[in-house]
Coordinates of C-alpha atoms in Angstrom, one line a residue:
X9 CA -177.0 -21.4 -69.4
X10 CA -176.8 -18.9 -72.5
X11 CA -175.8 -19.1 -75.9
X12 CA -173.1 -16.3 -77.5
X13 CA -176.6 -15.6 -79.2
X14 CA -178.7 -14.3 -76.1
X15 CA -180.7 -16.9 -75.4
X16 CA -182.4 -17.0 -72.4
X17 CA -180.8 -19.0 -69.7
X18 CA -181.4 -22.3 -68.4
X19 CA -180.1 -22.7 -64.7
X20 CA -177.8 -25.7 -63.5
X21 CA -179.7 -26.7 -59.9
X22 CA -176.7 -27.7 -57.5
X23 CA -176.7 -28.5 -53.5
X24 CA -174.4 -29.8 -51.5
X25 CA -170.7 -29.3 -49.8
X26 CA -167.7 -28.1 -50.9
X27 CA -165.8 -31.4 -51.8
X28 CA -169.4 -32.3 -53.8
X29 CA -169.1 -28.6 -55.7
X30 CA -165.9 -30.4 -57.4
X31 CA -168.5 -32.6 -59.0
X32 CA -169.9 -29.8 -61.3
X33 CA -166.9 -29.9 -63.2
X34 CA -167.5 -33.3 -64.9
X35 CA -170.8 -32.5 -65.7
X36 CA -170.6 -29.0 -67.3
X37 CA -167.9 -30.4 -69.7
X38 CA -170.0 -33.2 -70.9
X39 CA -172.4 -30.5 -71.4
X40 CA -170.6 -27.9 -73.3
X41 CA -169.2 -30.9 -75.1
X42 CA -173.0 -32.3 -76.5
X43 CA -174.6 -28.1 -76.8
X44 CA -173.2 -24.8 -78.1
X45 CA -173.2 -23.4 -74.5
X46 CA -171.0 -20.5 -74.0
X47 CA -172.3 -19.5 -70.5
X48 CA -173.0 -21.5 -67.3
X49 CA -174.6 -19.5 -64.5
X50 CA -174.9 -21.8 -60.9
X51 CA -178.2 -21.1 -59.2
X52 CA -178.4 -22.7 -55.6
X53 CA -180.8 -22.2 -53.1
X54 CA -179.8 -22.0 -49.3
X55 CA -178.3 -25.0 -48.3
X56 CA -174.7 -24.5 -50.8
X57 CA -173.8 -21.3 -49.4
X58 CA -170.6 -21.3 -47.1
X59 CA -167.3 -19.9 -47.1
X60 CA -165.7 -22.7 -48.3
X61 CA -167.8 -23.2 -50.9
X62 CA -167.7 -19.8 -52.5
X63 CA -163.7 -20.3 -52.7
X64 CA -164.3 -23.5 -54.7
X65 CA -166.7 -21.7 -56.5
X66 CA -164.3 -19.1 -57.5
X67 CA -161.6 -21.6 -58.5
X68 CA -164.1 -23.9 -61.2
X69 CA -163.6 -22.9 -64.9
X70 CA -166.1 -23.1 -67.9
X71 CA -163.8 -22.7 -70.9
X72 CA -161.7 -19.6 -70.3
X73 CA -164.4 -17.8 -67.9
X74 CA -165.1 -18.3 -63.8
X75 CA -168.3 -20.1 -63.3
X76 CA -171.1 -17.5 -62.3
X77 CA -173.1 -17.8 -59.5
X78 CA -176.5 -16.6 -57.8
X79 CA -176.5 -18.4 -54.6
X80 CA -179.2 -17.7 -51.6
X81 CA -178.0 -16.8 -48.0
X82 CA -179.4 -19.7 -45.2
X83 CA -181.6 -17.7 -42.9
X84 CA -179.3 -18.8 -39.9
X85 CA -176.6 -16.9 -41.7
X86 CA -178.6 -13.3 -42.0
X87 CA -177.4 -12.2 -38.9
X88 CA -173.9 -11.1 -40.4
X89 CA -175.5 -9.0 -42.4
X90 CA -177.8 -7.2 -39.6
X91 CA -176.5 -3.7 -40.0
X92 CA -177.3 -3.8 -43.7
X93 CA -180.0 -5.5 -43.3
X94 CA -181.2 -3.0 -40.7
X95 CA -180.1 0.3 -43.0
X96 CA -182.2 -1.3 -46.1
X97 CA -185.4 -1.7 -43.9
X98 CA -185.4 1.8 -43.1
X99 CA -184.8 3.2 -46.0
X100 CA -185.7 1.7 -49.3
X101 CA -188.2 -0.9 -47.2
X102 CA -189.8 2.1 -45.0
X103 CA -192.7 3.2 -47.5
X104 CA -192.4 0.6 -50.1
X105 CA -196.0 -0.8 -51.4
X106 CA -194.0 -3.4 -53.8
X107 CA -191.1 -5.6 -53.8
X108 CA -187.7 -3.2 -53.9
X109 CA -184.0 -4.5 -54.3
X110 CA -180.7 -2.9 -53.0
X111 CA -177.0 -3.6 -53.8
X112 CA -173.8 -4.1 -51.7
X113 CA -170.5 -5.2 -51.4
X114 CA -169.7 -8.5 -49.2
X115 CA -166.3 -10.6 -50.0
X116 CA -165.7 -9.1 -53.1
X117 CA -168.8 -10.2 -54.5
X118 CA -172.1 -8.4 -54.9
X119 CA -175.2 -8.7 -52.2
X120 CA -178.0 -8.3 -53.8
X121 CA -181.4 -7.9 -51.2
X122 CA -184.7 -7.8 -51.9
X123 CA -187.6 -7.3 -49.6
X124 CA -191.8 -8.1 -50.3
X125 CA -193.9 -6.2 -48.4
X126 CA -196.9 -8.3 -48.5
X127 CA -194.6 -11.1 -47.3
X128 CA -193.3 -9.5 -44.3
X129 CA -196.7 -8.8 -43.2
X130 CA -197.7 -12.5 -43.7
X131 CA -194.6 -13.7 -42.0
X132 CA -194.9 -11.0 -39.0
X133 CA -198.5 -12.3 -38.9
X134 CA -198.4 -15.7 -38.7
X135 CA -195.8 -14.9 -36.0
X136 CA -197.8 -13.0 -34.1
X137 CA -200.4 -15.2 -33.6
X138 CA -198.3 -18.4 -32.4
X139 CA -197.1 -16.2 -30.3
X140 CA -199.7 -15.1 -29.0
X141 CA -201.4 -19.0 -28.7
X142 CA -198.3 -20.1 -26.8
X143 CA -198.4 -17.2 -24.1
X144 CA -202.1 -17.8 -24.0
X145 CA -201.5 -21.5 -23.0
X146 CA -198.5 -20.6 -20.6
X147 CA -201.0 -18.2 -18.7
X148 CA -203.4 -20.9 -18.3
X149 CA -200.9 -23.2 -17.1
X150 CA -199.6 -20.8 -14.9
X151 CA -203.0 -20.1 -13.6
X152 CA -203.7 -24.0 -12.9
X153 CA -200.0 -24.3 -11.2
X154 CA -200.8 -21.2 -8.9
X155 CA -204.2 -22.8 -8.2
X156 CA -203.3 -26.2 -6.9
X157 CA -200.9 -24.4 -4.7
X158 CA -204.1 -22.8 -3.4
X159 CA -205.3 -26.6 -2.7
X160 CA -207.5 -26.5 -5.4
X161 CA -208.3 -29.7 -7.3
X162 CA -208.3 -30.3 -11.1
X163 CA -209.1 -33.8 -12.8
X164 CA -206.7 -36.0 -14.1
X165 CA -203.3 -35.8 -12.9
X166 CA -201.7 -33.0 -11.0
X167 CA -199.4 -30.7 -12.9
X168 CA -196.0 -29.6 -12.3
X169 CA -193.6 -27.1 -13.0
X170 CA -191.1 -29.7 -14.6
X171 CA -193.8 -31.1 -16.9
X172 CA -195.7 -27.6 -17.5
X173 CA -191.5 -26.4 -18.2
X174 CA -191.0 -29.6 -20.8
X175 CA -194.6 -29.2 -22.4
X176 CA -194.0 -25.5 -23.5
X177 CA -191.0 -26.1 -24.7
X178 CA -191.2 -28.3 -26.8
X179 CA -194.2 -25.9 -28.0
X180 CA -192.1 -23.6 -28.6
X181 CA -189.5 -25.8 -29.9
X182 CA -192.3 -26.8 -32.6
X183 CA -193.0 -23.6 -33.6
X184 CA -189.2 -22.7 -34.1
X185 CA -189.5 -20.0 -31.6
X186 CA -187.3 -20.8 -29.0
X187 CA -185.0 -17.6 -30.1
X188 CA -187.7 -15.9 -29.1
X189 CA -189.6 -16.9 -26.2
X190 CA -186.8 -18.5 -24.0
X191 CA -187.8 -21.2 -21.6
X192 CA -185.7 -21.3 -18.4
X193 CA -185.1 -25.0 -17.9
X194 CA -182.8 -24.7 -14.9
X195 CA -185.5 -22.7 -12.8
X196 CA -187.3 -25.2 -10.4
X197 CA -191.1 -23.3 -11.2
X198 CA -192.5 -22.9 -14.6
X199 CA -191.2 -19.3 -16.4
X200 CA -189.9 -18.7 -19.8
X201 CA -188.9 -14.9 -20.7
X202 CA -190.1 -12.8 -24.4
X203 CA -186.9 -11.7 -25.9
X204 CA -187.9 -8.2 -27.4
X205 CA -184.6 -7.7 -29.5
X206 CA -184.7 -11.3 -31.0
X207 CA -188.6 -10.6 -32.0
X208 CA -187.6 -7.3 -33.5
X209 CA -184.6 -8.4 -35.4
X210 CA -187.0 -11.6 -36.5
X211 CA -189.6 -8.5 -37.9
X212 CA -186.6 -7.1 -39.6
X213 CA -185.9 -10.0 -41.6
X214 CA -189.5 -10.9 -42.5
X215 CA -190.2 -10.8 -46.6
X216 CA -186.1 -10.2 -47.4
X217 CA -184.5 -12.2 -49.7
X218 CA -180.4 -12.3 -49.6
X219 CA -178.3 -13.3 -52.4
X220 CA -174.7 -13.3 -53.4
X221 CA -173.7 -13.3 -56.9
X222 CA -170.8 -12.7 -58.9
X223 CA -173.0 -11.7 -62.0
X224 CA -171.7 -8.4 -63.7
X225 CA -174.0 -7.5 -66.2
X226 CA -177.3 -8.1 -64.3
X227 CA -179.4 -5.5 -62.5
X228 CA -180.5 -6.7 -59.3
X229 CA -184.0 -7.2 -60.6
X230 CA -182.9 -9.9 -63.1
X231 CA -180.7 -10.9 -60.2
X232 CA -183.8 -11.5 -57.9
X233 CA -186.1 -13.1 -61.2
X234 CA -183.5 -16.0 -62.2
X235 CA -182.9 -16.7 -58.5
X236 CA -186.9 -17.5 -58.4
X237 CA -187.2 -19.0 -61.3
X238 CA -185.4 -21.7 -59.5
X239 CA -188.8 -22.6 -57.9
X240 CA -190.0 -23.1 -61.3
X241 CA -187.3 -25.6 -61.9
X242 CA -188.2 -27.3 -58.9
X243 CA -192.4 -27.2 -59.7
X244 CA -191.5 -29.0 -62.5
X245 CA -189.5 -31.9 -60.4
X246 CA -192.6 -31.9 -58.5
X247 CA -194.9 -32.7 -61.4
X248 CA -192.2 -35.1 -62.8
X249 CA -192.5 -36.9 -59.4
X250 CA -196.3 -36.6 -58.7
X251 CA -199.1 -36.3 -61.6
X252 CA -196.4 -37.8 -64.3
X253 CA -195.4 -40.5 -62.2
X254 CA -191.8 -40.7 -63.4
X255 CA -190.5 -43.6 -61.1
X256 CA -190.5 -45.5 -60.0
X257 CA -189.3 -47.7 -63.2
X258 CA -189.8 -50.7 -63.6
X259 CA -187.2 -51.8 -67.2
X260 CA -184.0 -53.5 -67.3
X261 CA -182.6 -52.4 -70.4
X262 CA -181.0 -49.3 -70.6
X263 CA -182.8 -48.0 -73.9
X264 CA -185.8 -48.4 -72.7
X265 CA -185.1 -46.9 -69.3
X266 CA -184.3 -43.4 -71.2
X267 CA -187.5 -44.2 -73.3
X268 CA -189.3 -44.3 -70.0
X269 CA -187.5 -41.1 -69.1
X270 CA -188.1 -39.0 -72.6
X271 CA -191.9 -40.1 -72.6
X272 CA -192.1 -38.5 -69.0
X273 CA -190.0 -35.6 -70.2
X274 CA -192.3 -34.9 -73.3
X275 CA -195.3 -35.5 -70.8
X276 CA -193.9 -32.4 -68.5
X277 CA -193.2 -30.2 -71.8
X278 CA -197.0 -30.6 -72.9
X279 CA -197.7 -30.2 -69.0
X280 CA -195.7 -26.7 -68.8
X281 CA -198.1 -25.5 -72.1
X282 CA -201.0 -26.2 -70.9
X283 CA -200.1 -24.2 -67.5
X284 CA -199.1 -21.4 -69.9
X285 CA -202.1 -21.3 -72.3
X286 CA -204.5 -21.4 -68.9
X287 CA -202.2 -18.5 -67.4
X288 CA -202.6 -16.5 -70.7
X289 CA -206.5 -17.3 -70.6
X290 CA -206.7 -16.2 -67.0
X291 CA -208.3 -19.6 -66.4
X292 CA -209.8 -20.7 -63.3
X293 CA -208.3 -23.7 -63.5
X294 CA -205.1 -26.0 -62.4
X295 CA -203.0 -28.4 -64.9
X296 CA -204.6 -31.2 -62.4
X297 CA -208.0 -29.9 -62.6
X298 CA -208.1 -29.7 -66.4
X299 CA -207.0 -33.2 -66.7
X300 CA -208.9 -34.5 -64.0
X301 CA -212.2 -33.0 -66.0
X302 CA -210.5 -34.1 -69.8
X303 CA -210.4 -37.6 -68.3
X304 CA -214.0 -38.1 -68.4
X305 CA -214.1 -38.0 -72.3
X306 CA -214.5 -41.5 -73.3
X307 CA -214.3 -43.4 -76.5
X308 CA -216.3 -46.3 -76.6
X309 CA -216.3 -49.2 -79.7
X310 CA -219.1 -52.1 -79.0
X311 CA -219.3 -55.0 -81.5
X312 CA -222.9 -56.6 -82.2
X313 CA -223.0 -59.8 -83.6
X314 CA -219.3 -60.5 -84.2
X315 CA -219.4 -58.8 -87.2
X316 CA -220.9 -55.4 -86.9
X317 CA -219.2 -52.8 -84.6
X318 CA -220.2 -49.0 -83.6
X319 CA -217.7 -46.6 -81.9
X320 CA -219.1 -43.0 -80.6
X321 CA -217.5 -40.5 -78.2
X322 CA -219.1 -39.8 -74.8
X323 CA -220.9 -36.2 -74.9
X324 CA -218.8 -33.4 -74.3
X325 CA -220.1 -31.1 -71.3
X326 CA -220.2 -27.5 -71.4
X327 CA -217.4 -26.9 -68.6
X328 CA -215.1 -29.3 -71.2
X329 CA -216.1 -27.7 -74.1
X330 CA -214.6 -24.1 -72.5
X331 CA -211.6 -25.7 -72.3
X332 CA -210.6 -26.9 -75.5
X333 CA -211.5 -23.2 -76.8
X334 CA -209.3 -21.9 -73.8
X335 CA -206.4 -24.1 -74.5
X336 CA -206.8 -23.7 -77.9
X337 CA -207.0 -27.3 -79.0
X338 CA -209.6 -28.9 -81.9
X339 CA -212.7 -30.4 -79.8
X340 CA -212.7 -34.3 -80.5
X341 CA -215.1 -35.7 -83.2
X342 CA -217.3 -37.9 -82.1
X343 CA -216.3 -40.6 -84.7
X344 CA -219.2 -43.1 -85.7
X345 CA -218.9 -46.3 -87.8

């Protein structure tokens, strides 16, 4: 969201089908009702995106303005965008040594696409290699098939083609490459088939990004950037869920529920700084790490006598002395009484 000020905007994180969509209504009202919001911009990742959904979409209100949207085409759905797809790969894509972006037109709205070399190569890569694996083992089942056919013996139980078929497939299956190496499961012997085009139209998606938008007054850059910083959004859920241990919660009353929930909130705040402060510092080190290492500082308070008591801080190490200076926090004293 954005103020009439400028301020930088904070993204609504919505998924689900059309009738849900309807649902966002509700919920951006009781906002703009509590905060001086002027401006609501929908950021979805790839599950929202359908036709239906971008017409109820274009029908939800915030005030007197349409509800903007960056929404990320599914994968499965890149295919009706091949030929622009395949014009942006070899052009803006053929020499590029960073991540480049390109406009279009698509339903009236624009289609913003962005493409990371050093992704695609990972991606084509990884690829690659299963490939690889898989016709590696199909050879060598091919070979042991071919070979008992000869008469010769192997131990343990004799393979078939139907068993040899079912075991590869479901390889392939498992690797979510049955677009690409296609298993004939009606042939009576063991054969599957590389589909060329399929692997070349899969190594002409690899590292692109697709989104729609109906965003005027951003460049796709800042189109690509608020998209991502949906991840961070979702890193945060993440930590909520793991290292804070938000839930599960265990209150009845309501007041103290949202206690639970604002402690855990101000816990993710002071999480979010320290991941800054070590970014800034080009630190080493993880969030988890740093509190895995702070955790070892002790207090300790031992009374002698019943009457005369001595507190005393464990000794700091070097490694968590570096820290506090890197963070930029006052060292703890070691208190004595």
């Amino acid at each position: 969201m954005q103020t009439a000020e400028g301020l930088p905007i904070h993204h609504e994180v919505f998924a689900g089908n059309a009738a849900e969509a309807h649902t966002l209504v509700p919920t951006i009202e009781r906002v703009l009702q509590r905060y001086p919001v002027r401006r609501v911009v929908l950021v979805a990742d790839r599950g929202l995106l359908s036709l239906d959904n971008l017409q109820t979409l274009r029908e939800i209100k915030v005030g007197a303005r349409p509800l903007e949207f960056i929404l990320a085409v599914p994968a499965r759905r890149y295919g009706d965008f091949e030929d622009i797809l395949e014009a942006f790969h070899r052009g803006a894509c053929a020499q590029a040594a960073a991540e480049v972006t390109e406009e279009f037109r698509w339903q009236g709205h624009r289609l913003i696409v962005a493409h990371r070399p050093d992704l695609a190569q990972e991606q084509g890569r990884r690829r690659d290699e299963q490939i690889a694996a898989l016709q590696a083992d199909a050879a060598r089942w091919t070979g042991k098939l071919d070979a008992q056919d000869e008469g010769k013996r192997y131990r343990g139980r004799k393979l078939s083609d139907g068993g040899v078929t079912a075991r590869f497939y479901k390889a392939v299956s498992d690797a979510r490459l049955a677009h690409i190496l296609k298993v004939d499961l009606t042939s009576e012997v063991f054969c599957y088939d590389l589909d060329v085009r399929a692997l070349n139209r899969a190594r002409l998606l690899d590292g692109k990004l697709v989104l729609v938008t109906n965003m005027a007054d951003h460049a796709p850059e800042q189109i690509v950037a608020r998209y991502k910083a949906l991840a961070d959004i979702e890193r945060g859920f993440r930590v909520l869920k793991s290292e804070i241990e938000i839930a599960p919660v265990f209150h009845r009353r309501g007041d103290r529920v949202r206690a639970h929930a604002l402690i855990c909130f101000l816990a993710l705040v002071l999480y979010r700084v320290l991941r800054m402060r070590l970014k800034d510092r080009h630190s080493p080190y993880s969030p988890e790490w740093v509190l895995e290492i702070m955790r070892r500082i002790q207090f300790h308070q031992v009374t002698l006598h019943q009457n005369q008591t001595a507190s005393g801080l464990s000794t700091l190490t070097p490694e968590q002395r570096d820290l506090f200076d890197t963070i930029d926090l006052p060292k703890p004293a070691a208190k004595q009484v």
